Coordinates of C-alpha atoms in Angstrom, one line a residue:
Chain A
M1030 CA 0.0 0.0 0.0
Q1031 CA 1.1 3.6 -0.5
I1032 CA 2.2 5.3 2.7
M1033 CA 0.3 8.5 3.0
T1034 CA 2.4 11.2 4.4
K1035 CA 0.8 12.7 7.4
R1036 CA 1.5 16.2 8.1
I1037 CA 2.4 16.0 11.7
G1038 CA 4.7 18.7 12.7
A1039 CA 6.3 19.2 16.0
I1040 CA 6.7 22.9 16.6
M1041 CA 7.1 24.6 19.9
L1042 CA 6.6 28.0 18.4
A1043 CA 2.8 28.1 18.2
A1044 CA 2.3 26.9 21.8
C1045 CA 4.9 29.2 23.1
M1046 CA 3.4 32.2 21.4
L1047 CA -0.1 31.5 22.4
A1048 CA 0.9 30.6 25.9
V1049 CA 2.8 33.8 26.6
L1050 CA 0.1 35.9 25.1
A1051 CA -2.4 34.5 27.6
F1052 CA 0.1 35.0 30.4
G1053 CA 0.7 38.6 29.4
G1054 CA 3.4 39.4 31.9
A1055 CA 6.9 40.6 31.5
M1056 CA 9.7 38.3 32.4
A1057 CA 13.4 38.8 32.9
W1058 CA 15.2 37.8 29.8
A1059 CA 18.7 38.4 30.7
E1060 CA 21.0 35.8 29.2
T1061 CA 18.4 34.3 27.0
S1062 CA 18.5 37.4 24.8
Q1063 CA 22.1 37.0 23.9
A1064 CA 22.8 35.9 20.3
G1065 CA 24.6 32.6 19.6
N1066 CA 23.7 31.2 23.0
N1067 CA 21.4 28.4 21.9
S1068 CA 21.9 24.8 21.0
L1069 CA 19.7 22.3 19.2
T1070 CA 19.7 18.5 19.5
V1071 CA 17.7 16.3 17.3
Q1072 CA 16.4 13.0 18.5
L1073 CA 14.1 10.3 17.2
S1074 CA 10.7 9.6 18.6
G1075 CA 10.0 6.1 19.7
A1076 CA 8.0 4.6 16.8
A1077 CA 6.9 5.2 13.3
Y1078 CA 3.7 7.1 13.2
N1079 CA 2.5 5.1 10.2
D1080 CA 3.2 1.6 11.4
Q1081 CA 3.5 1.0 15.1
S1082 CA 4.4 -2.7 14.4
V1083 CA 7.8 -1.8 13.1
T1084 CA 10.8 -2.4 15.2
V1085 CA 12.8 0.8 14.7
D1086 CA 16.3 -0.3 13.6
I1087 CA 18.1 3.1 13.4
T1088 CA 19.2 5.5 16.1
A1089 CA 19.3 9.2 16.2
S1090 CA 23.0 9.2 15.2
D1091 CA 22.0 7.5 11.9
V1092 CA 20.0 10.6 10.9
E1093 CA 21.6 13.6 9.3
Y1094 CA 19.9 16.9 8.8
D1095 CA 20.2 20.4 7.4
L1096 CA 19.6 23.4 9.6
Y1097 CA 18.5 26.9 8.3
Q1098 CA 17.8 30.0 10.2
I1099 CA 14.7 31.4 8.7
A1100 CA 13.9 34.4 11.0
S1101 CA 15.7 36.5 13.6
G1102 CA 14.4 36.6 17.1
E1103 CA 14.3 39.4 19.8
K1104 CA 12.9 39.2 23.2
D1105 CA 9.8 41.3 23.7
P1106 CA 10.5 43.9 26.4
R1107 CA 7.1 43.7 27.9
F1108 CA 5.7 40.2 27.4
D1109 CA 7.1 36.7 27.9
T1110 CA 7.5 36.2 24.3
W1111 CA 9.8 36.5 21.4
N1112 CA 9.3 38.6 18.3
Y1113 CA 10.5 37.3 15.0
T1114 CA 11.7 39.4 12.1
W1115 CA 11.7 37.9 8.6
D1116 CA 14.9 39.5 7.7
I1117 CA 16.6 36.6 6.1
T1118 CA 16.1 37.2 2.5
A1119 CA 15.7 33.6 1.3
F1120 CA 12.8 33.1 3.6
A1121 CA 11.3 36.5 3.9
S1122 CA 8.3 35.5 1.7
L1123 CA 7.1 33.3 4.5
K1124 CA 6.2 36.2 6.8
D1125 CA 2.6 36.6 5.9
Q1126 CA 1.9 32.9 6.3
A1127 CA 3.8 32.8 9.6
D1128 CA 2.0 35.8 11.0
V1129 CA -1.3 34.1 10.9
A1130 CA -0.1 30.6 11.9
D1131 CA -1.7 29.7 15.2
S1132 CA -1.8 25.9 15.2
A1133 CA 0.5 22.9 14.7
S1134 CA -1.0 22.3 11.3
D1135 CA -0.4 25.9 10.3
W1136 CA 3.2 25.8 11.4
Q1137 CA 3.7 22.5 9.6
D1138 CA 2.5 24.3 6.5
V1139 CA 5.1 27.0 7.1
A1140 CA 7.8 24.4 7.5
D1141 CA 6.8 22.7 4.3
A1142 CA 6.8 26.0 2.5
A1143 CA 10.2 26.8 3.8
A1144 CA 11.5 23.4 2.7
A1145 CA 10.1 24.0 -0.7
L1146 CA 12.0 27.3 -1.0
V1147 CA 15.2 25.4 0.0
E1148 CA 14.7 22.9 -2.8
Q1149 CA 13.5 25.4 -5.5
N1150 CA 16.3 27.9 -4.8
S1151 CA 19.0 25.4 -3.8
I1152 CA 19.6 27.2 -0.6
P1153 CA 22.7 25.9 1.2
A1154 CA 22.3 24.8 4.8
D1155 CA 23.6 27.1 7.5
K1156 CA 24.7 24.1 9.4
Q1157 CA 24.5 20.3 9.1
G1158 CA 24.0 18.0 12.0
T1159 CA 23.7 14.4 13.2
G1160 CA 21.0 13.2 15.5
G1161 CA 22.0 13.0 19.1
T1162 CA 24.8 15.6 18.8
A1163 CA 24.0 19.2 19.7
I1164 CA 24.6 22.0 17.3
K1165 CA 25.8 24.9 19.4
E1166 CA 26.1 28.7 19.2
L1167 CA 22.9 29.2 17.4
N1168 CA 21.3 32.6 17.2
N1169 CA 17.9 33.6 18.6
G1170 CA 15.2 33.0 16.0
L1171 CA 13.3 30.4 14.0
F1172 CA 15.1 27.5 12.5
L1173 CA 14.1 25.0 9.9
V1174 CA 15.2 21.4 10.3
I1175 CA 15.2 19.2 7.3
P1176 CA 16.2 15.6 8.2
H1177 CA 17.6 13.5 5.4
E1178 CA 15.9 10.3 4.3
T1179 CA 17.6 7.4 6.2
L1180 CA 18.0 3.8 5.1
S1181 CA 18.5 0.8 7.2
D1182 CA 18.9 -2.8 6.0
K1183 CA 15.1 -3.3 6.2
Y1184 CA 13.4 0.1 6.1
R1185 CA 13.4 3.6 4.5
Y1186 CA 12.8 6.4 7.1
T1187 CA 11.3 9.7 5.9
F1188 CA 10.8 12.8 7.9
V1189 CA 8.8 16.0 7.5
P1190 CA 10.6 19.4 7.9
S1191 CA 10.2 21.1 11.3
I1192 CA 10.4 24.6 12.6
V1193 CA 11.9 25.2 16.1
A1194 CA 12.1 28.4 18.0
L1195 CA 15.3 29.2 19.9
P1196 CA 15.2 29.8 22.8
T1197 CA 12.3 27.5 23.4
K1198 CA 9.9 26.5 26.1
E1199 CA 8.7 23.1 27.0
P1200 CA 5.8 21.9 29.0
I1201 CA 6.7 21.4 32.6
E1202 CA 6.6 17.9 34.0
G1203 CA 3.1 17.0 35.0
A1204 CA 1.4 19.9 33.3
D1205 CA -0.4 17.7 30.9
P1206 CA 0.6 14.0 30.9
E1207 CA -0.8 13.5 27.4
V1208 CA 1.3 16.3 26.1
V1209 CA 4.5 15.9 27.9
K1210 CA 5.0 12.3 27.0
R1211 CA 4.4 10.5 23.7
D1212 CA 5.6 7.0 23.0
G1213 CA 7.7 7.2 26.1
Y1214 CA 9.6 10.3 24.9
D1215 CA 9.2 14.0 25.5
V1216 CA 7.9 15.4 22.3
N1217 CA 8.0 18.8 20.9
Y1218 CA 4.3 19.1 20.2
P1219 CA 2.8 22.5 19.8
V1220 CA 1.0 22.5 23.2
I1221 CA -1.7 25.1 23.2
G1222 CA -2.2 26.0 26.8
T1223 CA -1.5 28.5 29.5
A1224 CA 1.9 29.8 30.5
V1225 CA 1.7 28.0 33.8
E1226 CA 2.1 24.8 32.0
Y1227 CA 5.5 25.9 30.8
G1228 CA 8.8 26.5 32.4
A1229 CA 11.4 29.1 31.6
W1230 CA 12.9 29.8 28.3
K1231 CA 15.5 27.3 27.5
N1232 CA 18.6 27.8 25.3
E1233 CA 19.2 24.1 25.0
A1234 CA 16.4 22.7 22.8
T1235 CA 15.7 19.1 21.9
I1236 CA 13.2 18.1 19.2
Y1237 CA 12.0 14.6 18.6
L1238 CA 11.5 13.7 14.9
K1239 CA 8.5 11.8 13.9
F1240 CA 9.1 9.6 11.0
E1241 CA 7.3 7.5 8.5
V1242 CA 8.7 4.1 7.6
V1243 CA 8.3 2.0 4.6
P1244 CA 9.9 -1.5 3.8
R1245 CA 12.7 -2.0 1.5
Y1246 CA 12.6 -4.8 -0.9
G1247 CA 15.2 -7.2 -2.4
S1248 CA 15.5 -10.1 -4.7
L1249 CA 16.3 -13.8 -4.9
I1250 CA 18.1 -15.7 -7.7
I1251 CA 17.7 -19.4 -8.2
N1252 CA 20.7 -21.0 -9.9
K1253 CA 20.5 -24.3 -11.7
N1254 CA 23.3 -26.6 -12.9
I1255 CA 22.6 -29.4 -15.3
Q1256 CA 25.4 -31.9 -15.1
S1257 CA 24.3 -34.0 -18.0
I1258 CA 21.5 -34.4 -20.5
A1259 CA 23.0 -37.7 -21.7
G1260 CA 20.2 -40.2 -22.0
T1261 CA 17.5 -37.7 -22.5
M1262 CA 15.3 -38.2 -25.5
A1263 CA 16.6 -37.5 -28.9
N1264 CA 14.3 -34.6 -29.5
W1265 CA 14.8 -33.1 -26.0
K1266 CA 14.4 -29.3 -26.1
K1267 CA 14.0 -28.0 -22.6
A1268 CA 12.9 -28.8 -19.1
S1269 CA 11.4 -26.7 -16.3
F1270 CA 12.1 -27.0 -12.6
H1271 CA 9.7 -25.5 -10.1
Y1272 CA 10.6 -24.2 -6.7
H1273 CA 8.6 -23.3 -3.5
I1274 CA 10.1 -20.3 -1.7
V1275 CA 8.9 -20.0 1.9
S1276 CA 10.0 -17.9 4.8
T1277 CA 11.5 -19.7 7.8
A1278 CA 10.0 -19.8 11.2
D1279 CA 12.5 -17.2 12.5
S1280 CA 12.1 -14.9 9.6
P1281 CA 11.0 -11.4 10.6
F1282 CA 8.6 -11.3 7.6
E1283 CA 6.5 -13.9 5.9
Y1284 CA 6.8 -14.9 2.3
D1285 CA 5.4 -17.7 0.1
N1286 CA 5.7 -17.9 -3.6
W1287 CA 6.7 -20.2 -6.5
A1288 CA 9.2 -19.8 -9.3
S1289 CA 10.5 -21.7 -12.3
V1290 CA 13.8 -22.2 -14.0
T1291 CA 13.9 -23.5 -17.5
V1292 CA 17.0 -25.1 -19.0
T1293 CA 17.9 -25.9 -22.5
G1294 CA 21.1 -27.9 -22.1
E1295 CA 24.0 -28.7 -19.9
G1296 CA 25.7 -26.0 -17.8
D1297 CA 24.6 -23.3 -15.5
F1298 CA 21.3 -21.4 -15.7
Q1299 CA 19.7 -18.7 -13.7
G1300 CA 16.0 -18.2 -13.4
P1301 CA 14.6 -14.7 -13.7
P1302 CA 15.1 -12.9 -10.3
I1303 CA 12.2 -13.1 -7.9
R1304 CA 11.7 -9.5 -7.0
H1305 CA 9.9 -7.5 -4.3
I1306 CA 10.7 -9.7 -1.3
Q1307 CA 10.8 -7.6 1.9
A1308 CA 14.4 -7.1 2.8
G1309 CA 15.4 -9.1 5.9
T1310 CA 13.1 -11.9 5.1
I1311 CA 14.8 -15.3 5.6
V1312 CA 13.7 -18.0 3.1
K1313 CA 14.4 -21.5 2.2
V1314 CA 13.8 -22.8 -1.4
T1315 CA 12.7 -26.3 -2.1
E1316 CA 13.0 -27.9 -5.6
V1317 CA 9.5 -29.5 -5.6
Y1318 CA 9.6 -30.5 -9.3
E1319 CA 12.9 -31.8 -10.6
G1320 CA 12.1 -31.4 -14.2
A1321 CA 10.9 -34.1 -16.6
D1322 CA 13.9 -36.4 -17.4
F1323 CA 16.0 -35.1 -14.5
T1324 CA 16.8 -36.0 -11.0
A1325 CA 18.3 -34.0 -8.3
V1326 CA 22.0 -34.3 -7.4
G1327 CA 22.3 -33.4 -3.7
S1328 CA 19.7 -31.7 -1.6
T1329 CA 16.5 -30.4 -3.0
E1330 CA 16.2 -27.9 -0.2
S1331 CA 18.5 -24.9 0.0
D1332 CA 20.1 -23.4 3.1
A1333 CA 18.2 -20.4 4.5
V1334 CA 19.2 -17.2 2.9
T1335 CA 18.4 -13.6 3.9
I1336 CA 17.0 -11.2 1.4
I1337 CA 19.2 -8.1 0.9
A1338 CA 17.6 -4.8 -0.1
D1339 CA 18.0 -3.8 -3.7
N1340 CA 20.1 -0.8 -4.5
E1341 CA 18.4 2.6 -4.6
D1342 CA 18.4 2.6 -8.4
G1343 CA 16.5 -0.7 -8.4
T1344 CA 19.4 -2.9 -9.4
M1345 CA 20.3 -5.9 -7.3
P1346 CA 23.3 -5.7 -5.0
Q1347 CA 26.4 -7.8 -5.5
N1348 CA 25.5 -9.8 -2.5
V1349 CA 22.0 -10.6 -3.7
A1350 CA 20.6 -13.7 -2.1
Q1351 CA 21.2 -16.8 -4.3
V1352 CA 20.5 -20.5 -4.0
Y1353 CA 21.9 -23.4 -6.0
F1354 CA 20.5 -26.7 -7.3
T1355 CA 22.1 -29.4 -9.4
N1356 CA 20.4 -32.0 -11.6
T1357 CA 21.3 -34.7 -14.1
S1358 CA 19.4 -36.7 -16.6
D1359 CA 17.4 -39.7 -15.2
K1360 CA 16.7 -41.0 -18.7
K1361 CA 12.9 -41.2 -18.2
I1362 CA 10.7 -41.2 -21.3
I1363 CA 8.9 -38.1 -20.2
E1364 CA 8.7 -34.8 -21.8
G1365 CA 7.5 -31.6 -20.2
S1366 CA 7.9 -28.0 -19.3
G1367 CA 5.9 -25.2 -17.8
I1368 CA 4.8 -21.6 -18.1
Q1369 CA 5.2 -19.1 -15.2
N1370 CA 3.0 -16.0 -15.0
E1371 CA 3.9 -13.2 -12.7
F1372 CA 1.1 -10.9 -11.5
T1373 CA 2.2 -7.6 -10.0
W1374 CA -0.1 -5.0 -8.4
Q1375 CA 0.8 -1.7 -10.0
D1376 CA -1.1 1.6 -10.3
G1377 CA -4.3 0.1 -9.1
D1378 CA -4.4 -3.0 -11.2
W1379 CA -2.8 -6.4 -11.7
Q1380 CA -0.1 -6.3 -14.4
L1381 CA 0.9 -9.6 -16.0
A1382 CA 4.6 -9.7 -16.7
A1383 CA 5.8 -11.4 -19.8
T1384 CA 6.7 -14.9 -19.1
P1385 CA 10.3 -14.6 -17.9
E1386 CA 13.0 -16.6 -19.5
S1387 CA 15.8 -18.4 -17.8
G1388 CA 19.3 -17.6 -19.0
Q1389 CA 22.3 -19.8 -19.4
I1390 CA 25.2 -18.1 -17.7
N1391 CA 28.1 -20.1 -19.0
E1392 CA 29.0 -22.6 -21.6
P1393 CA 28.9 -26.2 -20.6
T1394 CA 32.3 -27.8 -20.2
A1395 CA 33.3 -30.3 -22.8
Chain B
M617 CA 8.1 -64.2 -22.3
K618 CA 9.2 -61.6 -24.6
R619 CA 7.3 -58.5 -24.2
K620 CA 6.1 -56.7 -27.2
I621 CA 5.6 -53.0 -26.7
L622 CA 3.7 -51.0 -29.2
L623 CA 4.6 -47.3 -29.1
A624 CA 2.3 -44.9 -30.8
A625 CA -1.4 -45.6 -31.3
S626 CA -2.2 -48.3 -33.7
L627 CA -5.0 -48.1 -36.2
A628 CA -7.1 -50.5 -34.3
V629 CA -6.8 -48.5 -31.1
A630 CA -7.8 -45.4 -33.0
L631 CA -10.9 -47.0 -34.1
V632 CA -11.8 -48.3 -30.6
L633 CA -11.4 -44.9 -29.1
G634 CA -13.4 -43.3 -31.8
M635 CA -10.6 -41.0 -32.9
S636 CA -9.9 -39.9 -36.3
I637 CA -7.9 -42.3 -38.3
V638 CA -4.4 -41.1 -38.9
P639 CA -2.6 -42.6 -41.9
A640 CA -0.2 -45.3 -40.8
G641 CA 2.6 -43.5 -42.4
A642 CA 2.4 -40.5 -40.1
Y643 CA 3.6 -42.6 -37.2
F644 CA 4.8 -46.0 -36.7
T645 CA 4.6 -48.9 -34.4
D646 CA 7.8 -50.0 -33.0
T647 CA 8.2 -53.5 -31.6
T648 CA 11.9 -53.3 -30.9
E649 CA 13.1 -54.9 -27.8
T650 CA 16.4 -53.1 -27.6
N651 CA 18.1 -54.5 -24.6
G652 CA 14.7 -55.7 -23.5
G653 CA 13.5 -52.2 -23.2
V654 CA 12.0 -49.2 -25.0
D655 CA 13.5 -47.9 -28.2
V656 CA 15.1 -44.5 -27.5
T657 CA 14.1 -43.2 -30.8
I658 CA 10.4 -43.2 -30.0
T659 CA 10.0 -40.0 -28.0
P660 CA 7.2 -37.6 -27.2
S661 CA 7.3 -34.2 -29.0
T662 CA 4.9 -32.0 -27.3
D663 CA 4.6 -28.4 -26.0
I664 CA 2.4 -26.3 -23.8
H665 CA 0.5 -23.2 -24.9
E666 CA -1.6 -20.7 -23.0
W667 CA -3.3 -17.4 -23.3
V668 CA -4.3 -15.3 -20.4
T669 CA -7.5 -13.1 -20.3
Q670 CA -8.2 -11.0 -17.2
G671 CA -6.1 -13.3 -15.1
V672 CA -7.6 -16.5 -16.4
K673 CA -5.1 -18.9 -17.9
H674 CA -6.3 -21.2 -20.7
V675 CA -3.8 -24.0 -21.1
V676 CA -3.5 -26.4 -24.0
I677 CA -1.0 -29.2 -24.5
S678 CA -0.2 -30.2 -28.1
N679 CA 1.4 -33.2 -29.7
D680 CA 3.5 -32.2 -32.6
A681 CA 2.3 -33.1 -36.0
D682 CA 5.6 -34.8 -36.8
A683 CA 5.7 -36.6 -33.5
T684 CA 6.3 -40.3 -33.7
S685 CA 4.0 -41.4 -30.9
A686 CA 0.7 -40.7 -29.3
V687 CA 1.0 -39.5 -25.8
Y688 CA -0.8 -39.3 -22.5
V689 CA -0.5 -35.9 -20.9
R690 CA -0.9 -34.6 -17.4
A691 CA -0.6 -31.1 -15.9
G692 CA 0.1 -29.6 -12.6
V693 CA -0.4 -26.1 -11.0
F694 CA 2.1 -24.5 -8.6
T695 CA 1.0 -21.4 -6.7
S696 CA 0.7 -20.1 -3.2
V697 CA -2.4 -18.1 -3.9
E698 CA -6.0 -19.2 -4.2
V699 CA -7.0 -20.1 -7.8
D700 CA -10.0 -21.8 -9.3
I701 CA -9.2 -24.7 -11.7
S702 CA -11.7 -25.8 -14.2
H703 CA -10.7 -29.1 -15.7
D704 CA -13.5 -30.6 -17.8
G705 CA -11.9 -33.3 -19.8
W706 CA -9.2 -33.7 -17.2
T707 CA -9.3 -35.9 -14.1
G708 CA -7.9 -33.9 -11.2
P709 CA -6.7 -34.7 -7.8
S710 CA -9.8 -33.1 -6.3
N711 CA -13.4 -32.7 -7.5
E712 CA -13.6 -29.3 -5.8
A713 CA -13.6 -26.3 -8.0
S714 CA -11.2 -24.2 -5.9
W715 CA -7.6 -25.1 -5.5
V716 CA -5.6 -23.5 -2.7
G717 CA -1.9 -24.1 -3.2
P718 CA 0.6 -25.2 -2.9
T719 CA 0.0 -28.3 -4.7
D720 CA 1.5 -31.6 -3.5
L721 CA 2.2 -32.5 -7.1
G722 CA -1.4 -33.4 -7.6
W723 CA -1.8 -34.0 -11.3
F724 CA -4.6 -33.3 -13.7
Y725 CA -4.7 -36.2 -16.2
Y726 CA -6.1 -35.5 -19.7
D727 CA -8.8 -38.0 -20.3
Q728 CA -7.8 -38.7 -23.9
I729 CA -4.8 -39.8 -25.8
L730 CA -3.2 -37.2 -28.0
Q731 CA -2.3 -38.4 -31.4
P732 CA 0.4 -36.6 -33.4
G733 CA -1.0 -33.3 -34.5
E734 CA -3.7 -33.2 -31.8
S735 CA -4.1 -30.8 -28.9
T736 CA -6.1 -31.1 -25.8
D737 CA -9.5 -29.9 -26.9
S738 CA -10.5 -29.3 -23.3
E739 CA -8.5 -26.5 -21.8
L740 CA -7.2 -26.6 -18.4
I741 CA -8.5 -23.3 -17.0
V742 CA -6.8 -21.6 -14.1
D743 CA -8.6 -18.5 -12.8
T744 CA -6.2 -16.5 -10.6
L745 CA -9.2 -14.6 -9.1
L746 CA -7.6 -11.2 -9.7
R747 CA -10.7 -9.3 -8.8
K748 CA -11.0 -11.0 -5.4
K749 CA -7.3 -10.3 -4.8
A750 CA -7.7 -6.6 -5.7
E751 CA -10.5 -6.3 -3.1
Q752 CA -7.9 -7.1 -0.5
K753 CA -6.1 -3.8 -1.4
P754 CA -2.6 -5.2 -1.9
E755 CA 0.5 -3.1 -1.5
E756 CA 2.1 -1.5 -4.5
G757 CA 4.5 -4.0 -6.0
V758 CA 3.1 -7.1 -4.4
N759 CA 3.4 -10.0 -6.8
F760 CA 2.7 -13.7 -7.0
N761 CA 3.5 -16.4 -9.5
V762 CA 1.2 -19.1 -11.0
I763 CA 2.9 -21.9 -12.8
V764 CA 1.2 -24.5 -15.0
M765 CA 3.4 -27.3 -16.1
Y766 CA 2.8 -30.6 -18.0
E767 CA 4.3 -33.9 -18.7
A768 CA 3.8 -36.2 -21.6
T769 CA 4.7 -39.9 -22.0
P770 CA 4.3 -42.2 -24.9
V771 CA 1.3 -44.4 -25.0
L772 CA 2.1 -48.0 -24.3
Y773 CA 0.0 -51.1 -25.1
D774 CA -0.3 -54.2 -23.2
A775 CA -0.6 -57.6 -24.8
D776 CA -4.3 -57.1 -25.2
G777 CA -3.8 -53.9 -27.1
N778 CA -5.0 -51.7 -24.2
P779 CA -3.2 -48.4 -24.0
Y780 CA -1.7 -47.3 -20.8
A781 CA 0.8 -44.9 -19.4
D782 CA 3.9 -45.5 -17.4
W783 CA 5.0 -42.2 -15.9
T784 CA 8.2 -43.8 -14.4
L785 CA 9.4 -45.6 -17.4
T786 CA 13.0 -45.0 -18.3
Q787 CA 14.9 -45.8 -21.4
N788 CA 16.3 -49.3 -21.5
E789 CA 13.9 -50.5 -18.9
K790 CA 11.0 -52.8 -19.2
P791 CA 7.6 -51.3 -18.6
A792 CA 6.3 -52.1 -15.2
E793 CA 2.6 -52.3 -15.9
G794 CA 0.4 -53.7 -18.6
G795 CA 2.8 -56.0 -20.4
N796 CA 3.3 -59.6 -19.9

């Protein structure tokens, strides 16, 4: 299924601004008004928001991100709030949209618009960071965080851009249990509430990235060696072998499919790759049908193999999972072969792939 | 007792089975007893054909016109998904219409002998139930394979002229059943 990107932003700014407006009091702002006194640390939230069943297999340190200052900040002399000036040319066009933003959804839209400007105008990042490690000496203002898509062996992690205000406020412990904690982690949700729920301004900010996760897929190749066709019938043309591919009991993912390899002589053959198997799946392959006129040499069951994710360009990696089977003629007066059809769900319909052909991969030895 | 083995349908058998009479010259009867077994020059020459319409496979097995023997054929289906198999004219491993794989090599046997130049006039029909599968809202890229395969073996005749098939017969081996 297509993973629908949810627009869940985590922005402290809206909450902070609304909260301090409700409070309406002046606060000392001494050292928090100094430029270059802030730091930002990016962490991961606990689970994918689109699939809670996934066991997250990356850590914050695997995530790289780009950081942009999009507006300057100055402490308001009367109220416990910060005023932002859209004086950074590349992002000045966001002012009108930001001025009326008063919810998490609104600020996510601003973040998305800012990220679009980055892409359209190829704006270089002010700084680049790695999750879990603080970026220091940041000015006061609004910052755009664009995390990079991150790959593990099994999954693709994608993130939405976020806007964070520095300095920042966070809900105090116990102010609202549902807000303070999410998935066991403190989250930078835009809490809309009163100022009493928040602590002081903090120069050290931590945001927790929400992420979407989708599986990666890999391939399997079945190799067939024909030791001899001696004794096959005079008009022998080809033979097909049929395999049952099943995930093992300890596989993290289930899989069950069939595949054929057709041979036309002695030597080594490869069946067409079996594609779109979830990376990390552990499978065994059983040669259920040994081909008319042939018998197995050795085992008809492969060792367990783990599916490796395909390369980003769709090609198979060098260490693609492969299994091997060997057969020789058994001189039966039987002729036969088969046809394999592959049905793939694409663009809302089942597509029938052209019957794939097996290929001979080397010349038989004399 | 020497065993005579007639490979390829004889004219008399054709008449008994009500099949069209093929000129004797198009195939021949071999009574060789090479090493007491089956002559290796008498071999099936067959092929499988299919067409697929909206996920329904229509499978036909043919005996080449220049084949030197009549054959029995049987077919099998390998798949991990639910399919419906219609097999009028074929005797299958189950009388149920639906077939949920994988198969344990259950064969569908074509009820008639194929003479050279003949094809199975009753198709083996495998409906992959694509519409039903679509209703399950599969993920993009999900795929499954359906394999139909066949085997053919020369028609053998016992001493009484009754045709039979020996699916385990190897070259240079005496038939196990039907002869005497």
